[in-house]
Amino acid sequence: MRELMRTNDPVLLSYVEALLTEVGIDVTVLDVNMSILEGSLGVLPRRAMVAEHHLPKAIKVLQDADLDQWLSDDARR
């Protein structure tokens, strides 16, 4: 699994999940419970993870949706 993006915005995360699911890419969201526990102060963002072999396609989907500014450093490598 590779990290695609990090965010504290549940609406953005839901949108990205919908975009990726629509093209057949499974998304795993990590740190949901930790993000809730810390009180949404922005200390622990949620991470959207995709399988290594889906990463290039997932990046392209985010770029096409003009969301590439949200790509994590890990996804850009």
Short mmCIF file of C-alpha atoms in Angstrom, two decimals, residues 1 15 22 26 31 51-52 58 69 73:
data_model
loop_
_atom_site.label_atom_id
_atom_site.label_comp_id
_atom_site.label_asym_id
_atom_site.label_seq_id
_atom_site.Cartn_x
_atom_site.Cartn_y
_atom_site.Cartn_z
CA MET A 1 0.00 0.00 0.00
CA TYR A 15 -14.94 12.75 -2.76
CA GLU A 22 -15.68 4.77 -9.74
CA ASP A 26 -9.89 0.31 -3.81
CA ASP A 31 -6.08 6.90 11.06
CA ALA A 51 -2.29 -0.57 -3.76
CA GLU A 52 1.15 0.00 -5.25
CA ALA A 58 -4.92 7.05 -8.79
CA GLN A 69 -2.15 19.66 -4.83
CA ASP A 73 5.04 13.45 -0.88
#
